[in-house]
Amino acid sequence: MYRKQATFRFYEELNDFLPHAKVKVAFAYPFNGSPSVKDAVEALGVPHVEVDLILVNGQSVDFAYRLQHGDYVSVYPTFETLDISGITLLRERPLRHTRFILDVHLGKLAKYLRMLGFDTLYRNDYGDEEIIRIALAQHRIILTHDVGLLMVKTVTHGYWVRSQKPREQVREVMARFELYRQIDPFNRCIRCNGMLMEVPKASILDRLEPLTIKCFNKFYRCQGCGNIYWEGSHYERMLHLIKTLEER
């Protein structure tokens, strides 16, 4: 039987993690002992990396704050326009260079991000421990469909991708991290994330189909895996997507 109770209220996209009855309303959270506010937030289903500000009774606190009976807890996501520099920071500021590592469920999103020029690691055999190790060592943001992965204590930067459709996922990630001005398309290999370099057509004729040789003159080779690229029909479709993102 619970002996204590606090009141929680989650704001904006943090409500995506909550059951319907707790969305955009204040609700009671019963507890015993003195759990940290971080443990309480994650017990309610919200990963700590999605949270940027916690107010307890109107005062900002860090994740280590111990809940007390009667506390009113307001939990906020990342702020894009409001300056919160004067309050308690829950985690490090955004990484200086935006780089990603994706879980096994986001292979198509990885290709889109690479096409847009973002340094994006992905393999379909990455395990959770390996993803976390690489993310910490290389200062990468974890993108995942697995909420549990973002609740691992050592994870510092991550985002739970809501959409199931790759193109919507791209727009979602671009908006979440304000990446529009960082688009630098067609500089990365969509297969391995390596950098592309223009190569003379004559040096790769043995790797091209006759129709490709006839119709195209500019080619690029990945410095990692050696894959060859040219501006075919797929290129035109990607230009349309890039245009819509840049307009945004």
PDB file of C-alpha atoms in Angstrom:
ATOM      1  CA  MET A   1       0.000   0.000   0.000  1.00  0.00           C
ATOM      2  CA  TYR A   2       1.332   3.415  -0.990  1.00  0.00           C
ATOM      3  CA  ARG A   3       1.769   5.968   1.776  1.00  0.00           C
ATOM      4  CA  LYS A   4       2.771   9.031  -0.252  1.00  0.00           C
ATOM      5  CA  GLN A   5       1.556  10.822  -3.347  1.00  0.00           C
ATOM      6  CA  ALA A   6       2.875  13.428  -5.772  1.00  0.00           C
ATOM      7  CA  THR A   7       1.129  15.090  -8.692  1.00  0.00           C
ATOM      8  CA  PHE A   8       2.687  14.953 -12.170  1.00  0.00           C
ATOM      9  CA  ARG A   9       1.951  16.937 -15.330  1.00  0.00           C
ATOM     10  CA  PHE A  10       3.771  16.261 -18.619  1.00  0.00           C
ATOM     11  CA  TYR A  11       3.880  18.765 -21.469  1.00  0.00           C
ATOM     12  CA  GLU A  12       3.868  18.710 -25.274  1.00  0.00           C
ATOM     13  CA  GLU A  13       5.388  15.660 -27.010  1.00  0.00           C
ATOM     14  CA  LEU A  14       6.196  13.925 -23.724  1.00  0.00           C
ATOM     15  CA  ASN A  15       2.525  12.989 -23.694  1.00  0.00           C
ATOM     16  CA  ASP A  16       3.274  10.576 -26.559  1.00  0.00           C
ATOM     17  CA  PHE A  17       4.610   8.149 -23.946  1.00  0.00           C
ATOM     18  CA  LEU A  18       1.605   8.263 -21.626  1.00  0.00           C
ATOM     19  CA  PRO A  19      -1.673   6.327 -21.566  1.00  0.00           C
ATOM     20  CA  HIS A  20      -4.706   8.307 -22.688  1.00  0.00           C
ATOM     21  CA  ALA A  21      -5.980   8.996 -19.171  1.00  0.00           C
ATOM     22  CA  LYS A  22      -2.757  10.852 -18.271  1.00  0.00           C
ATOM     23  CA  VAL A  23      -2.322  12.893 -21.448  1.00  0.00           C
ATOM     24  CA  LYS A  24      -2.200  16.675 -20.925  1.00  0.00           C
ATOM     25  CA  VAL A  25      -3.667  16.511 -17.416  1.00  0.00           C
ATOM     26  CA  ALA A  26      -2.311  16.533 -13.877  1.00  0.00           C
ATOM     27  CA  PHE A  27      -2.522  13.106 -12.263  1.00  0.00           C
ATOM     28  CA  ALA A  28      -1.626  11.435  -8.979  1.00  0.00           C
ATOM     29  CA  TYR A  29       1.554   9.363  -8.638  1.00  0.00           C
ATOM     30  CA  PRO A  30       1.539   7.184  -5.492  1.00  0.00           C
ATOM     31  CA  PHE A  31       4.880   6.006  -4.080  1.00  0.00           C
ATOM     32  CA  ASN A  32       6.728   4.739  -1.046  1.00  0.00           C
ATOM     33  CA  GLY A  33      10.130   5.785   0.253  1.00  0.00           C
ATOM     34  CA  SER A  34      11.914   8.618  -1.545  1.00  0.00           C
ATOM     35  CA  PRO A  35      12.503   7.705  -5.225  1.00  0.00           C
ATOM     36  CA  SER A  36      14.424  10.113  -7.444  1.00  0.00           C
ATOM     37  CA  VAL A  37      12.321  12.178  -9.807  1.00  0.00           C
ATOM     38  CA  LYS A  38      14.212  10.513 -12.694  1.00  0.00           C
ATOM     39  CA  ASP A  39      13.083   7.062 -11.535  1.00  0.00           C
ATOM     40  CA  ALA A  40       9.512   8.312 -11.242  1.00  0.00           C
ATOM     41  CA  VAL A  41       9.523   9.871 -14.708  1.00  0.00           C
ATOM     42  CA  GLU A  42      10.821   6.675 -16.304  1.00  0.00           C
ATOM     43  CA  ALA A  43       8.449   4.505 -14.243  1.00  0.00           C
ATOM     44  CA  LEU A  44       5.693   6.485 -15.943  1.00  0.00           C
ATOM     45  CA  GLY A  45       7.161   5.548 -19.332  1.00  0.00           C
ATOM     46  CA  VAL A  46       9.056   8.703 -20.333  1.00  0.00           C
ATOM     47  CA  PRO A  47      12.799   8.305 -21.206  1.00  0.00           C
ATOM     48  CA  HIS A  48      15.060  10.762 -19.395  1.00  0.00           C
ATOM     49  CA  VAL A  49      16.774  11.851 -22.648  1.00  0.00           C
ATOM     50  CA  GLU A  50      13.473  13.335 -23.868  1.00  0.00           C
ATOM     51  CA  VAL A  51      13.219  15.621 -20.807  1.00  0.00           C
ATOM     52  CA  ASP A  52      14.854  19.051 -20.613  1.00  0.00           C
ATOM     53  CA  LEU A  53      13.276  20.682 -17.575  1.00  0.00           C
ATOM     54  CA  ILE A  54      11.594  19.523 -14.360  1.00  0.00           C
ATOM     55  CA  LEU A  55       9.889  21.889 -11.961  1.00  0.00           C
ATOM     56  CA  VAL A  56       8.924  20.705  -8.486  1.00  0.00           C
ATOM     57  CA  ASN A  57       6.563  23.113  -6.774  1.00  0.00           C
ATOM     58  CA  GLY A  58       7.682  25.758  -9.248  1.00  0.00           C
ATOM     59  CA  GLN A  59      11.438  25.307  -8.686  1.00  0.00           C
ATOM     60  CA  SER A  60      13.791  23.652 -11.202  1.00  0.00           C
ATOM     61  CA  VAL A  61      15.480  20.465  -9.965  1.00  0.00           C
ATOM     62  CA  ASP A  62      17.886  17.880 -11.335  1.00  0.00           C
ATOM     63  CA  PHE A  63      17.196  14.183 -11.872  1.00  0.00           C
ATOM     64  CA  ALA A  64      18.571  13.313  -8.437  1.00  0.00           C
ATOM     65  CA  TYR A  65      15.839  15.213  -6.588  1.00  0.00           C
ATOM     66  CA  ARG A  66      13.998  12.931  -4.133  1.00  0.00           C
ATOM     67  CA  LEU A  67      10.223  13.028  -4.295  1.00  0.00           C
ATOM     68  CA  GLN A  68       8.342  14.175  -1.237  1.00  0.00           C
ATOM     69  CA  HIS A  69       4.714  13.735  -0.316  1.00  0.00           C
ATOM     70  CA  GLY A  70       2.576  16.474  -1.826  1.00  0.00           C
ATOM     71  CA  ASP A  71       5.066  17.551  -4.524  1.00  0.00           C
ATOM     72  CA  TYR A  72       3.693  18.989  -7.785  1.00  0.00           C
ATOM     73  CA  VAL A  73       5.981  17.957 -10.628  1.00  0.00           C
ATOM     74  CA  SER A  74       5.912  19.588 -14.081  1.00  0.00           C
ATOM     75  CA  VAL A  75       7.949  17.829 -16.778  1.00  0.00           C
ATOM     76  CA  TYR A  76       8.914  19.548 -20.037  1.00  0.00           C
ATOM     77  CA  PRO A  77      10.591  18.399 -23.292  1.00  0.00           C
ATOM     78  CA  THR A  78      13.396  20.152 -25.162  1.00  0.00           C
ATOM     79  CA  PHE A  79      12.772  23.857 -25.653  1.00  0.00           C
ATOM     80  CA  GLU A  80      13.412  25.260 -29.131  1.00  0.00           C
ATOM     81  CA  THR A  81      12.639  28.955 -28.567  1.00  0.00           C
ATOM     82  CA  LEU A  82      12.467  29.581 -24.812  1.00  0.00           C
ATOM     83  CA  ASP A  83      15.717  30.442 -23.042  1.00  0.00           C
ATOM     84  CA  ILE A  84      16.044  28.148 -20.014  1.00  0.00           C
ATOM     85  CA  SER A  85      19.740  28.785 -19.428  1.00  0.00           C
ATOM     86  CA  GLY A  86      19.102  30.075 -15.929  1.00  0.00           C
ATOM     87  CA  ILE A  87      17.555  26.895 -14.545  1.00  0.00           C
ATOM     88  CA  THR A  88      18.925  23.505 -13.533  1.00  0.00           C
ATOM     89  CA  LEU A  89      20.235  21.629 -16.577  1.00  0.00           C
ATOM     90  CA  LEU A  90      19.179  17.977 -16.637  1.00  0.00           C
ATOM     91  CA  ARG A  91      21.699  16.869 -19.244  1.00  0.00           C
ATOM     92  CA  GLU A  92      24.463  18.227 -21.422  1.00  0.00           C
ATOM     93  CA  ARG A  93      23.675  20.825 -24.034  1.00  0.00           C
ATOM     94  CA  PRO A  94      23.082  19.634 -27.628  1.00  0.00           C
ATOM     95  CA  LEU A  95      26.080  17.984 -29.231  1.00  0.00           C
ATOM     96  CA  ARG A  96      28.249  20.388 -31.202  1.00  0.00           C
ATOM     97  CA  HIS A  97      28.188  18.181 -34.304  1.00  0.00           C
ATOM     98  CA  THR A  98      24.922  16.443 -35.175  1.00  0.00           C
ATOM     99  CA  ARG A  99      25.722  12.785 -35.727  1.00  0.00           C
ATOM    100  CA  PHE A 100      23.435   9.812 -35.362  1.00  0.00           C
ATOM    101  CA  ILE A 101      23.387   6.102 -34.696  1.00  0.00           C
ATOM    102  CA  LEU A 102      20.164   4.209 -35.462  1.00  0.00           C
ATOM    103  CA  ASP A 103      18.695   0.964 -34.192  1.00  0.00           C
ATOM    104  CA  VAL A 104      17.772  -2.059 -36.325  1.00  0.00           C
ATOM    105  CA  HIS A 105      14.252  -0.760 -37.088  1.00  0.00           C
ATOM    106  CA  LEU A 106      15.336   2.443 -38.856  1.00  0.00           C
ATOM    107  CA  GLY A 107      17.320   1.325 -41.897  1.00  0.00           C
ATOM    108  CA  LYS A 108      15.363   3.398 -44.421  1.00  0.00           C
ATOM    109  CA  LEU A 109      15.607   6.479 -42.239  1.00  0.00           C
ATOM    110  CA  ALA A 110      19.396   5.979 -42.132  1.00  0.00           C
ATOM    111  CA  LYS A 111      19.536   6.120 -45.943  1.00  0.00           C
ATOM    112  CA  TYR A 112      17.527   9.329 -46.037  1.00  0.00           C
ATOM    113  CA  LEU A 113      19.686  11.021 -43.411  1.00  0.00           C
ATOM    114  CA  ARG A 114      22.858  10.007 -45.250  1.00  0.00           C
ATOM    115  CA  MET A 115      21.402  11.312 -48.505  1.00  0.00           C
ATOM    116  CA  LEU A 116      20.808  14.655 -46.788  1.00  0.00           C
ATOM    117  CA  GLY A 117      24.452  14.718 -45.679  1.00  0.00           C
ATOM    118  CA  PHE A 118      24.182  13.671 -42.022  1.00  0.00           C
ATOM    119  CA  ASP A 119      26.790  11.368 -40.486  1.00  0.00           C
ATOM    120  CA  THR A 120      24.600   8.341 -39.706  1.00  0.00           C
ATOM    121  CA  LEU A 121      25.708   4.934 -38.444  1.00  0.00           C
ATOM    122  CA  TYR A 122      23.429   1.939 -38.978  1.00  0.00           C
ATOM    123  CA  ARG A 123      23.794  -1.825 -39.141  1.00  0.00           C
ATOM    124  CA  ASN A 124      21.024  -4.391 -38.910  1.00  0.00           C
ATOM    125  CA  ASP A 125      23.045  -6.396 -36.387  1.00  0.00           C
ATOM    126  CA  TYR A 126      23.769  -3.628 -33.861  1.00  0.00           C
ATOM    127  CA  GLY A 127      22.819  -4.690 -30.334  1.00  0.00           C
ATOM    128  CA  ASP A 128      21.667  -2.193 -27.708  1.00  0.00           C
ATOM    129  CA  GLU A 129      24.927  -2.320 -25.761  1.00  0.00           C
ATOM    130  CA  GLU A 130      26.948  -1.673 -28.920  1.00  0.00           C
ATOM    131  CA  ILE A 131      24.715   1.240 -29.930  1.00  0.00           C
ATOM    132  CA  ILE A 132      25.158   2.863 -26.522  1.00  0.00           C
ATOM    133  CA  ARG A 133      28.923   2.253 -26.492  1.00  0.00           C
ATOM    134  CA  ILE A 134      29.372   3.820 -29.946  1.00  0.00           C
ATOM    135  CA  ALA A 135      27.025   6.716 -29.158  1.00  0.00           C
ATOM    136  CA  LEU A 136      29.014   7.637 -26.041  1.00  0.00           C
ATOM    137  CA  ALA A 137      32.435   7.140 -27.621  1.00  0.00           C
ATOM    138  CA  GLN A 138      31.623   9.100 -30.794  1.00  0.00           C
ATOM    139  CA  HIS A 139      29.173  11.631 -29.307  1.00  0.00           C
ATOM    140  CA  ARG A 140      26.220  10.466 -31.398  1.00  0.00           C
ATOM    141  CA  ILE A 141      22.480  10.865 -30.922  1.00  0.00           C
ATOM    142  CA  ILE A 142      20.600   7.572 -30.681  1.00  0.00           C
ATOM    143  CA  LEU A 143      17.478   7.346 -32.847  1.00  0.00           C
ATOM    144  CA  THR A 144      15.288   4.385 -31.977  1.00  0.00           C
ATOM    145  CA  HIS A 145      11.825   2.821 -31.934  1.00  0.00           C
ATOM    146  CA  ASP A 146      12.711   1.182 -28.600  1.00  0.00           C
ATOM    147  CA  VAL A 147      11.743   3.371 -25.641  1.00  0.00           C
ATOM    148  CA  GLY A 148      13.573   1.007 -23.293  1.00  0.00           C
ATOM    149  CA  LEU A 149      16.900   1.753 -24.987  1.00  0.00           C
ATOM    150  CA  LEU A 150      16.551   5.443 -24.091  1.00  0.00           C
ATOM    151  CA  MET A 151      15.932   4.599 -20.439  1.00  0.00           C
ATOM    152  CA  VAL A 152      19.404   3.119 -19.970  1.00  0.00           C
ATOM    153  CA  LYS A 153      21.114   5.322 -17.389  1.00  0.00           C
ATOM    154  CA  THR A 154      24.266   5.978 -19.413  1.00  0.00           C
ATOM    155  CA  VAL A 155      22.425   7.291 -22.503  1.00  0.00           C
ATOM    156  CA  THR A 156      22.865  11.072 -22.771  1.00  0.00           C
ATOM    157  CA  HIS A 157      21.383  11.988 -26.171  1.00  0.00           C
ATOM    158  CA  GLY A 158      18.566  10.157 -27.893  1.00  0.00           C
ATOM    159  CA  TYR A 159      15.150  10.412 -29.462  1.00  0.00           C
ATOM    160  CA  TRP A 160      12.219   8.020 -29.790  1.00  0.00           C
ATOM    161  CA  VAL A 161      11.058   8.161 -33.423  1.00  0.00           C
ATOM    162  CA  ARG A 162       7.267   8.233 -33.405  1.00  0.00           C
ATOM    163  CA  SER A 163       6.353   7.678 -37.059  1.00  0.00           C
ATOM    164  CA  GLN A 164       6.448   4.292 -38.801  1.00  0.00           C
ATOM    165  CA  LYS A 165       6.825   5.753 -42.318  1.00  0.00           C
ATOM    166  CA  PRO A 166      10.389   6.616 -43.464  1.00  0.00           C
ATOM    167  CA  ARG A 167       9.606   9.954 -45.139  1.00  0.00           C
ATOM    168  CA  GLU A 168       7.585  11.090 -42.157  1.00  0.00           C
ATOM    169  CA  GLN A 169      10.452   9.952 -39.921  1.00  0.00           C
ATOM    170  CA  VAL A 170      12.807  12.222 -41.868  1.00  0.00           C
ATOM    171  CA  ARG A 171      10.559  15.233 -41.373  1.00  0.00           C
ATOM    172  CA  GLU A 172      10.123  14.349 -37.700  1.00  0.00           C
ATOM    173  CA  VAL A 173      13.865  14.136 -37.022  1.00  0.00           C
ATOM    174  CA  MET A 174      14.602  17.275 -39.050  1.00  0.00           C
ATOM    175  CA  ALA A 175      12.060  19.231 -36.993  1.00  0.00           C
ATOM    176  CA  ARG A 176      13.094  17.762 -33.630  1.00  0.00           C
ATOM    177  CA  PHE A 177      16.775  18.704 -34.067  1.00  0.00           C
ATOM    178  CA  GLU A 178      16.305  21.818 -36.226  1.00  0.00           C
ATOM    179  CA  LEU A 179      18.473  20.417 -39.008  1.00  0.00           C
ATOM    180  CA  TYR A 180      17.159  22.372 -41.986  1.00  0.00           C
ATOM    181  CA  ARG A 181      20.184  24.664 -42.268  1.00  0.00           C
ATOM    182  CA  GLN A 182      22.584  21.731 -42.013  1.00  0.00           C
ATOM    183  CA  ILE A 183      21.392  19.908 -45.141  1.00  0.00           C
ATOM    184  CA  ASP A 184      24.375  19.099 -47.395  1.00  0.00           C
ATOM    185  CA  PRO A 185      22.979  16.515 -49.833  1.00  0.00           C
ATOM    186  CA  PHE A 186      24.627  13.833 -51.957  1.00  0.00           C
ATOM    187  CA  ASN A 187      27.974  13.873 -50.180  1.00  0.00           C
ATOM    188  CA  ARG A 188      27.580  10.550 -48.337  1.00  0.00           C
ATOM    189  CA  CYS A 189      27.123   6.968 -49.415  1.00  0.00           C
ATOM    190  CA  ILE A 190      23.619   5.781 -48.507  1.00  0.00           C
ATOM    191  CA  ARG A 191      24.951   2.226 -48.127  1.00  0.00           C
ATOM    192  CA  CYS A 192      27.889   2.694 -45.750  1.00  0.00           C
ATOM    193  CA  ASN A 193      27.952   6.386 -44.694  1.00  0.00           C
ATOM    194  CA  GLY A 194      31.313   6.959 -46.421  1.00  0.00           C
ATOM    195  CA  MET A 195      32.150  10.229 -48.178  1.00  0.00           C
ATOM    196  CA  LEU A 196      31.665  10.543 -51.955  1.00  0.00           C
ATOM    197  CA  MET A 197      34.260  11.841 -54.377  1.00  0.00           C
ATOM    198  CA  GLU A 198      33.824  12.655 -58.059  1.00  0.00           C
ATOM    199  CA  VAL A 199      35.697  10.258 -60.364  1.00  0.00           C
ATOM    200  CA  PRO A 200      36.509  10.360 -64.112  1.00  0.00           C
ATOM    201  CA  LYS A 201      33.987   8.439 -66.163  1.00  0.00           C
ATOM    202  CA  ALA A 202      36.762   6.702 -68.102  1.00  0.00           C
ATOM    203  CA  SER A 203      38.143   5.132 -64.921  1.00  0.00           C
ATOM    204  CA  ILE A 204      34.949   3.226 -64.100  1.00  0.00           C
ATOM    205  CA  LEU A 205      33.570   2.196 -67.521  1.00  0.00           C
ATOM    206  CA  ASP A 206      33.953  -1.475 -66.622  1.00  0.00           C
ATOM    207  CA  ARG A 207      31.484  -0.990 -63.760  1.00  0.00           C
ATOM    208  CA  LEU A 208      28.735   0.718 -65.762  1.00  0.00           C
ATOM    209  CA  GLU A 209      25.879  -0.562 -67.896  1.00  0.00           C
ATOM    210  CA  PRO A 210      25.870   0.539 -71.580  1.00  0.00           C
ATOM    211  CA  LEU A 211      22.787   2.750 -71.142  1.00  0.00           C
ATOM    212  CA  THR A 212      24.336   4.451 -68.091  1.00  0.00           C
ATOM    213  CA  ILE A 213      27.518   5.136 -70.075  1.00  0.00           C
ATOM    214  CA  LYS A 214      25.453   6.662 -72.857  1.00  0.00           C
ATOM    215  CA  CYS A 215      23.202   8.882 -70.733  1.00  0.00           C
ATOM    216  CA  PHE A 216      25.413  10.154 -67.888  1.00  0.00           C
ATOM    217  CA  ASN A 217      28.788  11.834 -67.597  1.00  0.00           C
ATOM    218  CA  LYS A 218      29.259  12.799 -63.957  1.00  0.00           C
ATOM    219  CA  PHE A 219      29.986  10.022 -61.449  1.00  0.00           C
ATOM    220  CA  TYR A 220      30.919   9.701 -57.772  1.00  0.00           C
ATOM    221  CA  ARG A 221      32.579   6.887 -55.848  1.00  0.00           C
ATOM    222  CA  CYS A 222      32.293   6.139 -52.153  1.00  0.00           C
ATOM    223  CA  GLN A 223      35.670   6.304 -50.437  1.00  0.00           C
ATOM    224  CA  GLY A 224      34.483   3.607 -48.044  1.00  0.00           C
ATOM    225  CA  CYS A 225      32.779   0.813 -49.956  1.00  0.00           C
ATOM    226  CA  GLY A 226      33.552   1.921 -53.528  1.00  0.00           C
ATOM    227  CA  ASN A 227      29.906   2.121 -54.620  1.00  0.00           C
ATOM    228  CA  ILE A 228      29.317   4.264 -57.738  1.00  0.00           C
ATOM    229  CA  TYR A 229      26.661   7.010 -57.938  1.00  0.00           C
ATOM    230  CA  TRP A 230      25.265   9.173 -60.728  1.00  0.00           C
ATOM    231  CA  GLU A 231      22.345  11.577 -61.156  1.00  0.00           C
ATOM    232  CA  GLY A 232      19.620   9.197 -62.340  1.00  0.00           C
ATOM    233  CA  SER A 233      15.857   9.171 -61.765  1.00  0.00           C
ATOM    234  CA  HIS A 234      16.319   8.480 -58.048  1.00  0.00           C
ATOM    235  CA  TYR A 235      18.336  11.693 -57.834  1.00  0.00           C
ATOM    236  CA  GLU A 236      15.414  13.738 -59.205  1.00  0.00           C
ATOM    237  CA  ARG A 237      13.018  12.273 -56.619  1.00  0.00           C
ATOM    238  CA  MET A 238      15.438  13.085 -53.832  1.00  0.00           C
ATOM    239  CA  LEU A 239      15.781  16.669 -55.085  1.00  0.00           C
ATOM    240  CA  HIS A 240      12.039  17.083 -54.645  1.00  0.00           C
ATOM    241  CA  LEU A 241      12.206  15.861 -51.040  1.00  0.00           C
ATOM    242  CA  ILE A 242      15.151  18.161 -50.302  1.00  0.00           C
ATOM    243  CA  LYS A 243      13.294  21.123 -51.767  1.00  0.00           C
ATOM    244  CA  THR A 244      10.303  20.544 -49.466  1.00  0.00           C
ATOM    245  CA  LEU A 245      12.608  20.282 -46.435  1.00  0.00           C
ATOM    246  CA  GLU A 246      14.546  23.428 -47.349  1.00  0.00           C
ATOM    247  CA  GLU A 247      11.289  25.332 -47.856  1.00  0.00           C
ATOM    248  CA  ARG A 248      10.318  24.291 -44.334  1.00  0.00           C
TER     249      ARG A 248
END
